[in-house]
mmCIF file of N, CA and C in Angstrom:
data_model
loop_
_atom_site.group_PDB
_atom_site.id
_atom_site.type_symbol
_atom_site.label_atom_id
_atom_site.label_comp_id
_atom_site.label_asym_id
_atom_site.label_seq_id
_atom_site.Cartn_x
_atom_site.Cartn_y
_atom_site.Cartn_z
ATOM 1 N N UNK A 17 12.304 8.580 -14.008
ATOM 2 C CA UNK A 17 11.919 7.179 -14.150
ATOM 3 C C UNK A 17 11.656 6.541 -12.782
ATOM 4 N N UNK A 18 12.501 6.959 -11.967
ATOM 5 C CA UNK A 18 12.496 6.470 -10.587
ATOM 6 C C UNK A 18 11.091 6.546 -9.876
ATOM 7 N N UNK A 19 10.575 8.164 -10.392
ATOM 8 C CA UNK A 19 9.168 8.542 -9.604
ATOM 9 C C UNK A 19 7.790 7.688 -10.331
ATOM 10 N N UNK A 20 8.098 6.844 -11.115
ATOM 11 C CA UNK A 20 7.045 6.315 -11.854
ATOM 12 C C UNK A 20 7.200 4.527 -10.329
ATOM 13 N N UNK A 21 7.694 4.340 -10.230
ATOM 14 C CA UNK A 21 7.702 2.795 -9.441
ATOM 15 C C UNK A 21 6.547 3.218 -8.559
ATOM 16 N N UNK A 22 5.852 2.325 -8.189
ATOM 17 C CA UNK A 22 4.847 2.374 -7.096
ATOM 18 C C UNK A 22 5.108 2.083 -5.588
ATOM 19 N N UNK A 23 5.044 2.814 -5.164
ATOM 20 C CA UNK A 23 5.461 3.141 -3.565
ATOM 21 C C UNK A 23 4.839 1.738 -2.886
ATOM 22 N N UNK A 24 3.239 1.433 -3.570
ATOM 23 C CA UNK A 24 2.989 0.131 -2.629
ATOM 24 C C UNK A 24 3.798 -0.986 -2.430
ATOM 25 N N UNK A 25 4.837 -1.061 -3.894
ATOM 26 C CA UNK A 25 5.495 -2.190 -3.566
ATOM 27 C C UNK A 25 6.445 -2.527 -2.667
ATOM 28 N N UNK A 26 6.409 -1.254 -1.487
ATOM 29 C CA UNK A 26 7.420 -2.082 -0.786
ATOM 30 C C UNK A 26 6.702 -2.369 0.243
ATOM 31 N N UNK A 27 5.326 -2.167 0.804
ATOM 32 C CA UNK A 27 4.955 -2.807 1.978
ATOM 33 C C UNK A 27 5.020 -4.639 1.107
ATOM 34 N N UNK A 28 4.745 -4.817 0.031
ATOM 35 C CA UNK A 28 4.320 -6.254 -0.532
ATOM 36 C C UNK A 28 5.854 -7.087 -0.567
ATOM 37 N N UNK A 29 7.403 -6.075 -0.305
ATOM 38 C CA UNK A 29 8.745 -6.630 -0.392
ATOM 39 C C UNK A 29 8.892 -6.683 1.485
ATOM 40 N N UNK A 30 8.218 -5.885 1.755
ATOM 41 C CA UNK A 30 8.996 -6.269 3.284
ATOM 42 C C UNK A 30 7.784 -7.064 4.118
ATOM 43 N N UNK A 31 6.893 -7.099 3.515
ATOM 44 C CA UNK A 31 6.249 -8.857 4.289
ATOM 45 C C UNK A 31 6.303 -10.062 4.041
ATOM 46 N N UNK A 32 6.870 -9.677 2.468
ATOM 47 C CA UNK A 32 7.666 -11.122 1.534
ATOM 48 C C UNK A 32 9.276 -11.177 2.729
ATOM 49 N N UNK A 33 9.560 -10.337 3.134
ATOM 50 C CA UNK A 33 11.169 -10.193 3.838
ATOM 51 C C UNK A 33 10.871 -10.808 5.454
ATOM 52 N N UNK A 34 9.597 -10.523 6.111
ATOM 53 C CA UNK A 34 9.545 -10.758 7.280
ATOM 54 C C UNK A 34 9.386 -12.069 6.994
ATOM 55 N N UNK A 35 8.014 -12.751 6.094
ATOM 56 C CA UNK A 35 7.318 -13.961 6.461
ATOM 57 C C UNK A 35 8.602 -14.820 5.951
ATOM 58 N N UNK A 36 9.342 -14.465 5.055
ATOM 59 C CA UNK A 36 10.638 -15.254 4.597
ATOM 60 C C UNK A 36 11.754 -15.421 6.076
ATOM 61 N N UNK A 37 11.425 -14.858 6.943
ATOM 62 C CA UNK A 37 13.047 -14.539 8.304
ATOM 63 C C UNK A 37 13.852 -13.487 7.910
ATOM 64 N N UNK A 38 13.987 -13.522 6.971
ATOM 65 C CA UNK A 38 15.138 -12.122 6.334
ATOM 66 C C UNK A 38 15.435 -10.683 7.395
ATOM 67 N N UNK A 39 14.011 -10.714 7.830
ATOM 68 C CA UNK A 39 14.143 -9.413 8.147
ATOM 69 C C UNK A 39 14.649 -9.822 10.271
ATOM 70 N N UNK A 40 14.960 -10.843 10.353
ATOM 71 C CA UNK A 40 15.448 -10.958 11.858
ATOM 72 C C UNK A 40 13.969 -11.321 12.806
ATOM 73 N N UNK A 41 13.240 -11.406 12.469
ATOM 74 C CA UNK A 41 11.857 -11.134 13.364
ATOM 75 C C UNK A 41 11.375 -12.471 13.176
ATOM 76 N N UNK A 42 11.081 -13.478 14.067
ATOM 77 C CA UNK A 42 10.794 -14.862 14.062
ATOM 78 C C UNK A 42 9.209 -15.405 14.563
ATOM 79 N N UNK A 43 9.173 -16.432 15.163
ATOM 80 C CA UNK A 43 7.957 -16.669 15.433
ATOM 81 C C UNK A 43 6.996 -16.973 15.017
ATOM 82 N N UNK A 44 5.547 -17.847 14.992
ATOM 83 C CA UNK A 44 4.817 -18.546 14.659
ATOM 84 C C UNK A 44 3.728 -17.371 13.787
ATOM 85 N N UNK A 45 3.548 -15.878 14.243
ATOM 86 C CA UNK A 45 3.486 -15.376 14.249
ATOM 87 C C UNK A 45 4.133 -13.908 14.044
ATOM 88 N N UNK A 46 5.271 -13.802 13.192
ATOM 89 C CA UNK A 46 5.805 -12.207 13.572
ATOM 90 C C UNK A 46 4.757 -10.665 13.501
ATOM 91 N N UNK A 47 4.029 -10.703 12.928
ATOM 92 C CA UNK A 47 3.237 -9.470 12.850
ATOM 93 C C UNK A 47 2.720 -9.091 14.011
ATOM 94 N N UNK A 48 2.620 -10.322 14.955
ATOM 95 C CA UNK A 48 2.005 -9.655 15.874
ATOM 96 C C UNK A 48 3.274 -9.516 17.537
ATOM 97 N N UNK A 49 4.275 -9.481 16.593
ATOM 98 C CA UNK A 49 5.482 -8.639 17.815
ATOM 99 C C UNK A 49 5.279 -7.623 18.633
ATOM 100 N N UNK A 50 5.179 -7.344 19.458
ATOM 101 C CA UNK A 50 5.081 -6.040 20.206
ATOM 102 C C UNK A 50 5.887 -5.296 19.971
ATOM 103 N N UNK A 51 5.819 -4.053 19.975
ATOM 104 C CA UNK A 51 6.847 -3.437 19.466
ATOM 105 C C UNK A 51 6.935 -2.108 20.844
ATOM 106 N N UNK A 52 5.804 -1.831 21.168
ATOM 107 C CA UNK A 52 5.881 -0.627 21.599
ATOM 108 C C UNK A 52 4.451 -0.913 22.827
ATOM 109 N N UNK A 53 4.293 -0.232 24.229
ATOM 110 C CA UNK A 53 2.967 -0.859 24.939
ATOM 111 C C UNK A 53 2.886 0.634 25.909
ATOM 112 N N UNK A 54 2.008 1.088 25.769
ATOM 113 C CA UNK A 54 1.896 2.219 26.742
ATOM 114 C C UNK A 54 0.594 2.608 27.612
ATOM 115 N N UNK A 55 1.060 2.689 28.472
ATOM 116 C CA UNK A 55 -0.332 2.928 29.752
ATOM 117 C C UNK A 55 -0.882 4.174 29.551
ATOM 118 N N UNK A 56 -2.307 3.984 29.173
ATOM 119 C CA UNK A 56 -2.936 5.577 28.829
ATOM 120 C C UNK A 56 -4.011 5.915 29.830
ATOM 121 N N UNK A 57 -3.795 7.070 30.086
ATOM 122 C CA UNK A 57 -4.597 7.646 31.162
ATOM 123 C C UNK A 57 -5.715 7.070 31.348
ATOM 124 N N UNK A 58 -6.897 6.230 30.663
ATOM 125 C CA UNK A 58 -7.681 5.812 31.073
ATOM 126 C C UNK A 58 -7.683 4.677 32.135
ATOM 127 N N UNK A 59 -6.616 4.611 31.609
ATOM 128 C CA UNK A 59 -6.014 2.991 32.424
ATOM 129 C C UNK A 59 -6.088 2.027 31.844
ATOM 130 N N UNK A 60 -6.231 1.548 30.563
ATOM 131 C CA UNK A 60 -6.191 1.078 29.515
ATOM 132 C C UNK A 60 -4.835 0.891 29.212
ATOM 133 N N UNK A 61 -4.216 -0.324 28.249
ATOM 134 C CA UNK A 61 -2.823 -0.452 27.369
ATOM 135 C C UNK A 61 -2.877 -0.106 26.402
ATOM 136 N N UNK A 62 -1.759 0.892 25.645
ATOM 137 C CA UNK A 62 -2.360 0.544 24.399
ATOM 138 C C UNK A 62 -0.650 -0.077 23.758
ATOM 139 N N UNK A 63 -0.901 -1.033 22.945
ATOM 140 C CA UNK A 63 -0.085 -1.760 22.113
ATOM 141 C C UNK A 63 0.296 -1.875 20.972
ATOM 142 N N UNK A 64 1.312 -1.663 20.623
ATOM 143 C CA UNK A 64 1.395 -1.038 18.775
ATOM 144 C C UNK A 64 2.564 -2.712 18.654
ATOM 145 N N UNK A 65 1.979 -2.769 17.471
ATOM 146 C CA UNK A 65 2.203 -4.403 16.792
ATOM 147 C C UNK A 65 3.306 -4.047 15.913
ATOM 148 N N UNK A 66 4.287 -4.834 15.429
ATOM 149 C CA UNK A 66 4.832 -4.929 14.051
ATOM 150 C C UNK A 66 3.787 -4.691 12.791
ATOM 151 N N UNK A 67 2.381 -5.476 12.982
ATOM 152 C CA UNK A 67 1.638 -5.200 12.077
ATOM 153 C C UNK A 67 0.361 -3.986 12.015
ATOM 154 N N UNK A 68 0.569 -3.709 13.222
ATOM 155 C CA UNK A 68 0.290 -2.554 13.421
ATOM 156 C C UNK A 68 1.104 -1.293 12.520
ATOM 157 N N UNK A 69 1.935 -1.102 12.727
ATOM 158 C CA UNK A 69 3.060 -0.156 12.274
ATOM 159 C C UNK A 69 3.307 -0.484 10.815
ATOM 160 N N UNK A 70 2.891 -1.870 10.284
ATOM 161 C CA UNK A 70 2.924 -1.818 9.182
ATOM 162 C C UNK A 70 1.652 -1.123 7.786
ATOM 163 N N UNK A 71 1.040 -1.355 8.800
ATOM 164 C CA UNK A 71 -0.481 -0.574 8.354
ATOM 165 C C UNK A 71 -0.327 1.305 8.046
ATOM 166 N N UNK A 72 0.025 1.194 9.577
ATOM 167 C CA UNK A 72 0.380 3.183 9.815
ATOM 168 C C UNK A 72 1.111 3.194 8.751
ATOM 169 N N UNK A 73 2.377 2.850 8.137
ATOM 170 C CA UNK A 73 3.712 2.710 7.029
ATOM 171 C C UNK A 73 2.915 3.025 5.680
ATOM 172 N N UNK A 74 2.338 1.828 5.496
ATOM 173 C CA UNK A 74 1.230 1.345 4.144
ATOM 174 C C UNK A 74 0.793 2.721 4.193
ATOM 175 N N UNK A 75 0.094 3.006 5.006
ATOM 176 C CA UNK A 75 -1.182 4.185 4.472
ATOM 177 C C UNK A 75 0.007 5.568 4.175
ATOM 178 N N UNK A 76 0.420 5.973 5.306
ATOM 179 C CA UNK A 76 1.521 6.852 4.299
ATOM 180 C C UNK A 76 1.827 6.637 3.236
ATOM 181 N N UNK A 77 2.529 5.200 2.487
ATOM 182 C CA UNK A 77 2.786 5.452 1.032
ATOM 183 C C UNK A 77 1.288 5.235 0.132
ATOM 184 N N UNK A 78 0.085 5.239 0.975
ATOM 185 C CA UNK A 78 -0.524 5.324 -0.162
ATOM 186 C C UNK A 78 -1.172 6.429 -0.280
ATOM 187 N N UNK A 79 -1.021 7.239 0.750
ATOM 188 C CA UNK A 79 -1.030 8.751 0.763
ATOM 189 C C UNK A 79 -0.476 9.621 -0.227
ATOM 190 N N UNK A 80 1.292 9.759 -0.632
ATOM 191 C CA UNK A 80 1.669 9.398 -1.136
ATOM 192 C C UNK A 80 1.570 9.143 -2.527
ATOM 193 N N UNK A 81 0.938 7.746 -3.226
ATOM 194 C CA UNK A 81 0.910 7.768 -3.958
ATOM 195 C C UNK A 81 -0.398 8.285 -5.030
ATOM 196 N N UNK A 82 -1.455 8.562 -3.799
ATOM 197 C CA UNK A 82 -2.132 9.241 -4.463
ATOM 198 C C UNK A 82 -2.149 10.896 -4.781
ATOM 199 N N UNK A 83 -0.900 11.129 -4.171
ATOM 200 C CA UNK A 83 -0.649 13.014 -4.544
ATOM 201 C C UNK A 83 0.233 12.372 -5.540
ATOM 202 N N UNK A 84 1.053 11.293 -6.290
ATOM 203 C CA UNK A 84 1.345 11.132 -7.006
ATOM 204 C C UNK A 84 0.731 11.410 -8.677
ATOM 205 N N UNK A 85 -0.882 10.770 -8.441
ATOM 206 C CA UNK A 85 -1.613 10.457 -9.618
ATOM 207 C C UNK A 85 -2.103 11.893 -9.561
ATOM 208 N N UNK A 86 -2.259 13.187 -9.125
ATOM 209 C CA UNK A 86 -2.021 14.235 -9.731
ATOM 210 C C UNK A 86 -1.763 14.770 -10.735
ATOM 211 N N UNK A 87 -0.573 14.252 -11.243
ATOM 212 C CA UNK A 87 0.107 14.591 -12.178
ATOM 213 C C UNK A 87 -0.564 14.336 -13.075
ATOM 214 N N UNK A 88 -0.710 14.913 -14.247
ATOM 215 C CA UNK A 88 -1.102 15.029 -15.844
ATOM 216 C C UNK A 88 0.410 15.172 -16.759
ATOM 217 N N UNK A 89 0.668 13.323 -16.862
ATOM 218 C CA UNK A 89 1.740 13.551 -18.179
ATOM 219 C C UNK A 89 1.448 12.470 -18.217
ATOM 220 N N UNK A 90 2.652 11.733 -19.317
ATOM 221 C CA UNK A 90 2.462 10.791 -20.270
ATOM 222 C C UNK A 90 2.861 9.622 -19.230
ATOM 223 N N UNK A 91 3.572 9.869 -18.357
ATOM 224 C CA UNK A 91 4.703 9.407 -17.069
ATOM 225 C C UNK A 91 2.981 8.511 -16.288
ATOM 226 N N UNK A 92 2.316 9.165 -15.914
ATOM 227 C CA UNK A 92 1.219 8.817 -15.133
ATOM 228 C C UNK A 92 0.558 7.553 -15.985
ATOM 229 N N UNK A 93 0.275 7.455 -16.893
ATOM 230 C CA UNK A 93 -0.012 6.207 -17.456
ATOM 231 C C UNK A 93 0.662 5.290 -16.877
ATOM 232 N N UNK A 94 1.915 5.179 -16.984
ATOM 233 C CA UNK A 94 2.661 4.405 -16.675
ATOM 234 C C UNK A 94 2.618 3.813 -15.205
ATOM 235 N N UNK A 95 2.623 4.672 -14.950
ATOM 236 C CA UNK A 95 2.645 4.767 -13.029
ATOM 237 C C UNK A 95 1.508 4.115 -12.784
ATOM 238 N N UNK A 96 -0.112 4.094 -13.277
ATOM 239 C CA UNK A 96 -1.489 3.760 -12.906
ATOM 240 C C UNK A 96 -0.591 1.918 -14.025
ATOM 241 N N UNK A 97 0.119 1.884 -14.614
ATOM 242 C CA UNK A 97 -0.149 0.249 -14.740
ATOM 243 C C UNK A 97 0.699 -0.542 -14.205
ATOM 244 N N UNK A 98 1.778 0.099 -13.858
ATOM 245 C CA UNK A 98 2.858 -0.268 -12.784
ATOM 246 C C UNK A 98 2.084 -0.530 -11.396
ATOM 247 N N UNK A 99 1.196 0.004 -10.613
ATOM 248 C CA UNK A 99 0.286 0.071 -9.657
ATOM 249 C C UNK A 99 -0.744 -1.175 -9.817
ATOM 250 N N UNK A 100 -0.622 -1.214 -11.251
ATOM 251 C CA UNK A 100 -2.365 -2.601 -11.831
ATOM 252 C C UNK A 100 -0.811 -3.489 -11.099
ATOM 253 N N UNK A 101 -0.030 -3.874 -11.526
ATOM 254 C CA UNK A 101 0.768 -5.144 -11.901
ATOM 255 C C UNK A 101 1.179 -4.888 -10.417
ATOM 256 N N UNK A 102 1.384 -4.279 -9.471
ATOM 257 C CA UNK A 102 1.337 -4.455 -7.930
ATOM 258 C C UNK A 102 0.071 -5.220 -7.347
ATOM 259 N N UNK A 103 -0.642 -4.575 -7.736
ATOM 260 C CA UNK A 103 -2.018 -5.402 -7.233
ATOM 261 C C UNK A 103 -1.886 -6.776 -7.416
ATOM 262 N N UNK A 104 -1.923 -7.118 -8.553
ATOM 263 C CA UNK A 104 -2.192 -8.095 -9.382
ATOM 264 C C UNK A 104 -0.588 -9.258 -8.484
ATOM 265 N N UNK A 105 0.080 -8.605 -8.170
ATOM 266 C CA UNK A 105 1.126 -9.508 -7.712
ATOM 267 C C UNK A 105 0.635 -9.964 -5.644
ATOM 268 N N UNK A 106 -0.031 -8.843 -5.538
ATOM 269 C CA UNK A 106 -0.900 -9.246 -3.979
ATOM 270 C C UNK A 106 -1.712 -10.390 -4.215
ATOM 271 N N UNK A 107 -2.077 -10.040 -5.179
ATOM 272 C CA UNK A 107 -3.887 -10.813 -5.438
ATOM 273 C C UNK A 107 -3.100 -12.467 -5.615
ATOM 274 N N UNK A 108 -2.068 -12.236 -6.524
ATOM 275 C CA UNK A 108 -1.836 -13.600 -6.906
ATOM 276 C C UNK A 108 -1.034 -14.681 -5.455
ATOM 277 N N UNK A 109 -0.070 -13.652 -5.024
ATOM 278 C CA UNK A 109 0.744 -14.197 -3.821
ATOM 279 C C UNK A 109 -0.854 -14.442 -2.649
ATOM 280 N N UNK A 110 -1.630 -13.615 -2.173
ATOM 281 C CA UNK A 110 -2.624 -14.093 -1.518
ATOM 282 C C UNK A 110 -3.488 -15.314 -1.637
ATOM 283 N N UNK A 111 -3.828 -15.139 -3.389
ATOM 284 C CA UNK A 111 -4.427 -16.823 -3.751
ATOM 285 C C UNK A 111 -3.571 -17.663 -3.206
ATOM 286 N N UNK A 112 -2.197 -17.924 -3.289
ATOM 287 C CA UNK A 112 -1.398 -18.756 -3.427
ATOM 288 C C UNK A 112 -0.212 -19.523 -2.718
ATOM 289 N N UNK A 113 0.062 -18.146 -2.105
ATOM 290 C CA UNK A 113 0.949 -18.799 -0.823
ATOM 291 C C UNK A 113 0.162 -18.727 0.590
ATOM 292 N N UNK A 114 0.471 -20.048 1.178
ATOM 293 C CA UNK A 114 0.338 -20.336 2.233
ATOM 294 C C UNK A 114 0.349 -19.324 3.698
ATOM 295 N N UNK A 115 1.315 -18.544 3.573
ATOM 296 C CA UNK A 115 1.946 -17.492 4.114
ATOM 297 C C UNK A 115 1.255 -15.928 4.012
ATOM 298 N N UNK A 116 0.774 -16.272 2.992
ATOM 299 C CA UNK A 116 0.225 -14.727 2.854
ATOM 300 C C UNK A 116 -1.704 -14.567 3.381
ATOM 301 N N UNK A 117 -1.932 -15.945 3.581
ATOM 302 C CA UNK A 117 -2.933 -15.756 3.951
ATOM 303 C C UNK A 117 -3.412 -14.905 5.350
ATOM 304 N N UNK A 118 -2.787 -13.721 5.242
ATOM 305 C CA UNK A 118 -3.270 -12.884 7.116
ATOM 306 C C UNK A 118 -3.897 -12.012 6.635
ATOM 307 N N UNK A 119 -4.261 -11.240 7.874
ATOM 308 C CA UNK A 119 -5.243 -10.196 7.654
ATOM 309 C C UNK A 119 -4.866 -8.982 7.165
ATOM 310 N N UNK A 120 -3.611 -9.181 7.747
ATOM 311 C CA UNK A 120 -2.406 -7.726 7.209
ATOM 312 C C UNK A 120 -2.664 -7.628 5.964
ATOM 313 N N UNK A 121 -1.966 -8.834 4.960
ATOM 314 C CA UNK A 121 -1.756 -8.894 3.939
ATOM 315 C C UNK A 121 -3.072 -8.638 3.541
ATOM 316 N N UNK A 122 -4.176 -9.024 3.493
ATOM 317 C CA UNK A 122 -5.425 -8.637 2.716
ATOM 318 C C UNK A 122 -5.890 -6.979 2.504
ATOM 319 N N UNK A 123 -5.133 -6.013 3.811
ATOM 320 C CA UNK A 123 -5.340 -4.990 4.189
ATOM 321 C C UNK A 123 -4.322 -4.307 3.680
ATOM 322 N N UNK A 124 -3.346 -4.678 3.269
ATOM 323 C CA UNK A 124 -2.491 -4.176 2.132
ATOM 324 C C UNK A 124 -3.049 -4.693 0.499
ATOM 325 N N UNK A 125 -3.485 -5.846 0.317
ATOM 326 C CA UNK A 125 -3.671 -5.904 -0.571
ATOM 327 C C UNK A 125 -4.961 -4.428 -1.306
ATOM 328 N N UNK A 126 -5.559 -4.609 -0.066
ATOM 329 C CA UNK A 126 -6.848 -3.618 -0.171
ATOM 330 C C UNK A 126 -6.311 -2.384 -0.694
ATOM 331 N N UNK A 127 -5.555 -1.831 0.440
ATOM 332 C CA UNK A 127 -4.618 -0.770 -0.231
ATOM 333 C C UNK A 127 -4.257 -0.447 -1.445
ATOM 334 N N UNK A 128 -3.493 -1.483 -2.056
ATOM 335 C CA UNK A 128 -3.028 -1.369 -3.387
ATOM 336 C C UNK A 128 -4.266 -1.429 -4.583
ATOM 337 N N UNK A 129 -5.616 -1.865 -3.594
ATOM 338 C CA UNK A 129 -6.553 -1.727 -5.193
ATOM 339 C C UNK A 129 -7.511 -0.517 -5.119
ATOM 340 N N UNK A 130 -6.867 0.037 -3.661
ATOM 341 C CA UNK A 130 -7.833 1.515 -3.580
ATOM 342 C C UNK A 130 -6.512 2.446 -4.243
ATOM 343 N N UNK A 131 -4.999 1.847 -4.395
ATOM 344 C CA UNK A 131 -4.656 3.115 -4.953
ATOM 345 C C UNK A 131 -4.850 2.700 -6.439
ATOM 346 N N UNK A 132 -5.176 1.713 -6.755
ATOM 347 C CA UNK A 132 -5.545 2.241 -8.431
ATOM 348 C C UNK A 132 -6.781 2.875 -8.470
ATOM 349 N N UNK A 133 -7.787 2.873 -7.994
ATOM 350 C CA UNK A 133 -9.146 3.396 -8.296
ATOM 351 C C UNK A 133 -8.799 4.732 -7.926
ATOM 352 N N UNK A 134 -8.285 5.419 -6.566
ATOM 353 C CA UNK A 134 -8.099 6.467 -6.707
ATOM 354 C C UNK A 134 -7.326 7.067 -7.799
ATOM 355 N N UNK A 135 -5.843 6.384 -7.860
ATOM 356 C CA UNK A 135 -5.224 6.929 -9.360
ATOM 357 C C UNK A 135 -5.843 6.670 -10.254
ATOM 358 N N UNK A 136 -6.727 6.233 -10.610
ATOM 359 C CA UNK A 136 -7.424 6.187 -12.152
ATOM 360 C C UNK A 136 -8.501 7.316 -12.037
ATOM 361 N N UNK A 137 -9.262 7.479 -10.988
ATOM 362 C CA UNK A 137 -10.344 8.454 -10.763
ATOM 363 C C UNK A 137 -9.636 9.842 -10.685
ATOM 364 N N UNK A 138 -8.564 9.914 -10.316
ATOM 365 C CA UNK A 138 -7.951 11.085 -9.647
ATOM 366 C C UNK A 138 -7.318 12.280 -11.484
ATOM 367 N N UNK A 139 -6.801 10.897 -11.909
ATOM 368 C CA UNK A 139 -6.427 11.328 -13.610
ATOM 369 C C UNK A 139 -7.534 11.917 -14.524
ATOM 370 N N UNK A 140 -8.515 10.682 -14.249
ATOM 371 C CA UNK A 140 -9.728 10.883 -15.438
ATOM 372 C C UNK A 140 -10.480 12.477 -14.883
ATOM 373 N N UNK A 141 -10.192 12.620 -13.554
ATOM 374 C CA UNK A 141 -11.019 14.258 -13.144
ATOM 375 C C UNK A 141 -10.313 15.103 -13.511
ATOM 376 N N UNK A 142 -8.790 14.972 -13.502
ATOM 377 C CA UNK A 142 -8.032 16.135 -13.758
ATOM 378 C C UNK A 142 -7.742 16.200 -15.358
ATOM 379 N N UNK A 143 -7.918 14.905 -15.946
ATOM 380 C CA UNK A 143 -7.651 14.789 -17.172
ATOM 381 C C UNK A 143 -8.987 15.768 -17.718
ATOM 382 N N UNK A 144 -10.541 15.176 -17.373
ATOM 383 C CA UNK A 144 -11.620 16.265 -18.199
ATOM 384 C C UNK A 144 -11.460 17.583 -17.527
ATOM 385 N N UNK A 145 -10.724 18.267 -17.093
ATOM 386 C CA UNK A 145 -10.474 19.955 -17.108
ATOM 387 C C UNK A 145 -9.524 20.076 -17.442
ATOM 388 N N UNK A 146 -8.959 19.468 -18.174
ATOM 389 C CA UNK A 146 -7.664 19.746 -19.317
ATOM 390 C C UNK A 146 -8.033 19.882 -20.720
ATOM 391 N N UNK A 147 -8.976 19.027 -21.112
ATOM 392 C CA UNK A 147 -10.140 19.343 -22.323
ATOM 393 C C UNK A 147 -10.853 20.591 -22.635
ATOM 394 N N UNK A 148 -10.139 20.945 -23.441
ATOM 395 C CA UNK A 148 -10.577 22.515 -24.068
ATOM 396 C C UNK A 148 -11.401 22.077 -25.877
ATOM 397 N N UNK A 149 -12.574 22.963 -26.352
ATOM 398 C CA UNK A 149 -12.868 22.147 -26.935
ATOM 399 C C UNK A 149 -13.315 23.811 -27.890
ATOM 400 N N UNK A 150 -12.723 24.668 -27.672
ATOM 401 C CA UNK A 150 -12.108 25.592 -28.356
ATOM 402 C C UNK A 150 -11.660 25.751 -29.513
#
């Protein structure tokens, strides 16, 4: 039961956790915390963000959740509408709160509606070579 929850939802709980303070990280701005800054041989900086790292995070679980939609069982239904009702909770918090209007958040939201199309595309291919007509 556990493997049916959708992995996206926790980038959508821990930016509800940052933009809330919860998570210790303050500022007019937290996403764009520095986190990490390194001098690269070109001579160039390069700078990795809180929202940076939240992106790298995101795409792993939606990596993730698309070796999830693999699966061919009854379980996967479930999982592709558990995934709709993630979306659908971005889409709505983005219309709506004040707070969610960043770029992050749109780029997660994005996320969560490329993993339904992939999980729905990913089923319906594996689902027609399961069709024997024998």
């Amino acid at each position: 039961m556990i493997s049916n929850i959708p992995l996206m939802i926790v980038p959508l709980i821990v930016f509800n956790l940052v933009i809330a303070g919860l998570a210790g990280i303050g500022g007019a701005d937290p996403w764009a915390t520095q986190l990490y800054s390194m001098q690269m041989l070109s001579g160039g900086n390069w700078v990795m963000t809180l929202g940076d790292l939240m992106i790298v995070l995101s795409l792993a679980l939606l990596f993730f959740e698309i070796m999830k939609s693999t699966r061919t069982s009854n379980a996967s239904v479930v999982d592709h509408l558990l995934s709709t009702f993630v979306f659908v909770a971005f889409l709505v918090e983005f219309l709506l709160v004040p707070s969610a209007s960043h770029s992050l958040f749109f780029i997660l939201m994005a996320m969560a509606f490329f993993d339904i199309l992939a999980g729905f595309t990913v089923s319906l291919r594996s689902a027609g070579r399961d069709v024997n007509f024998r």
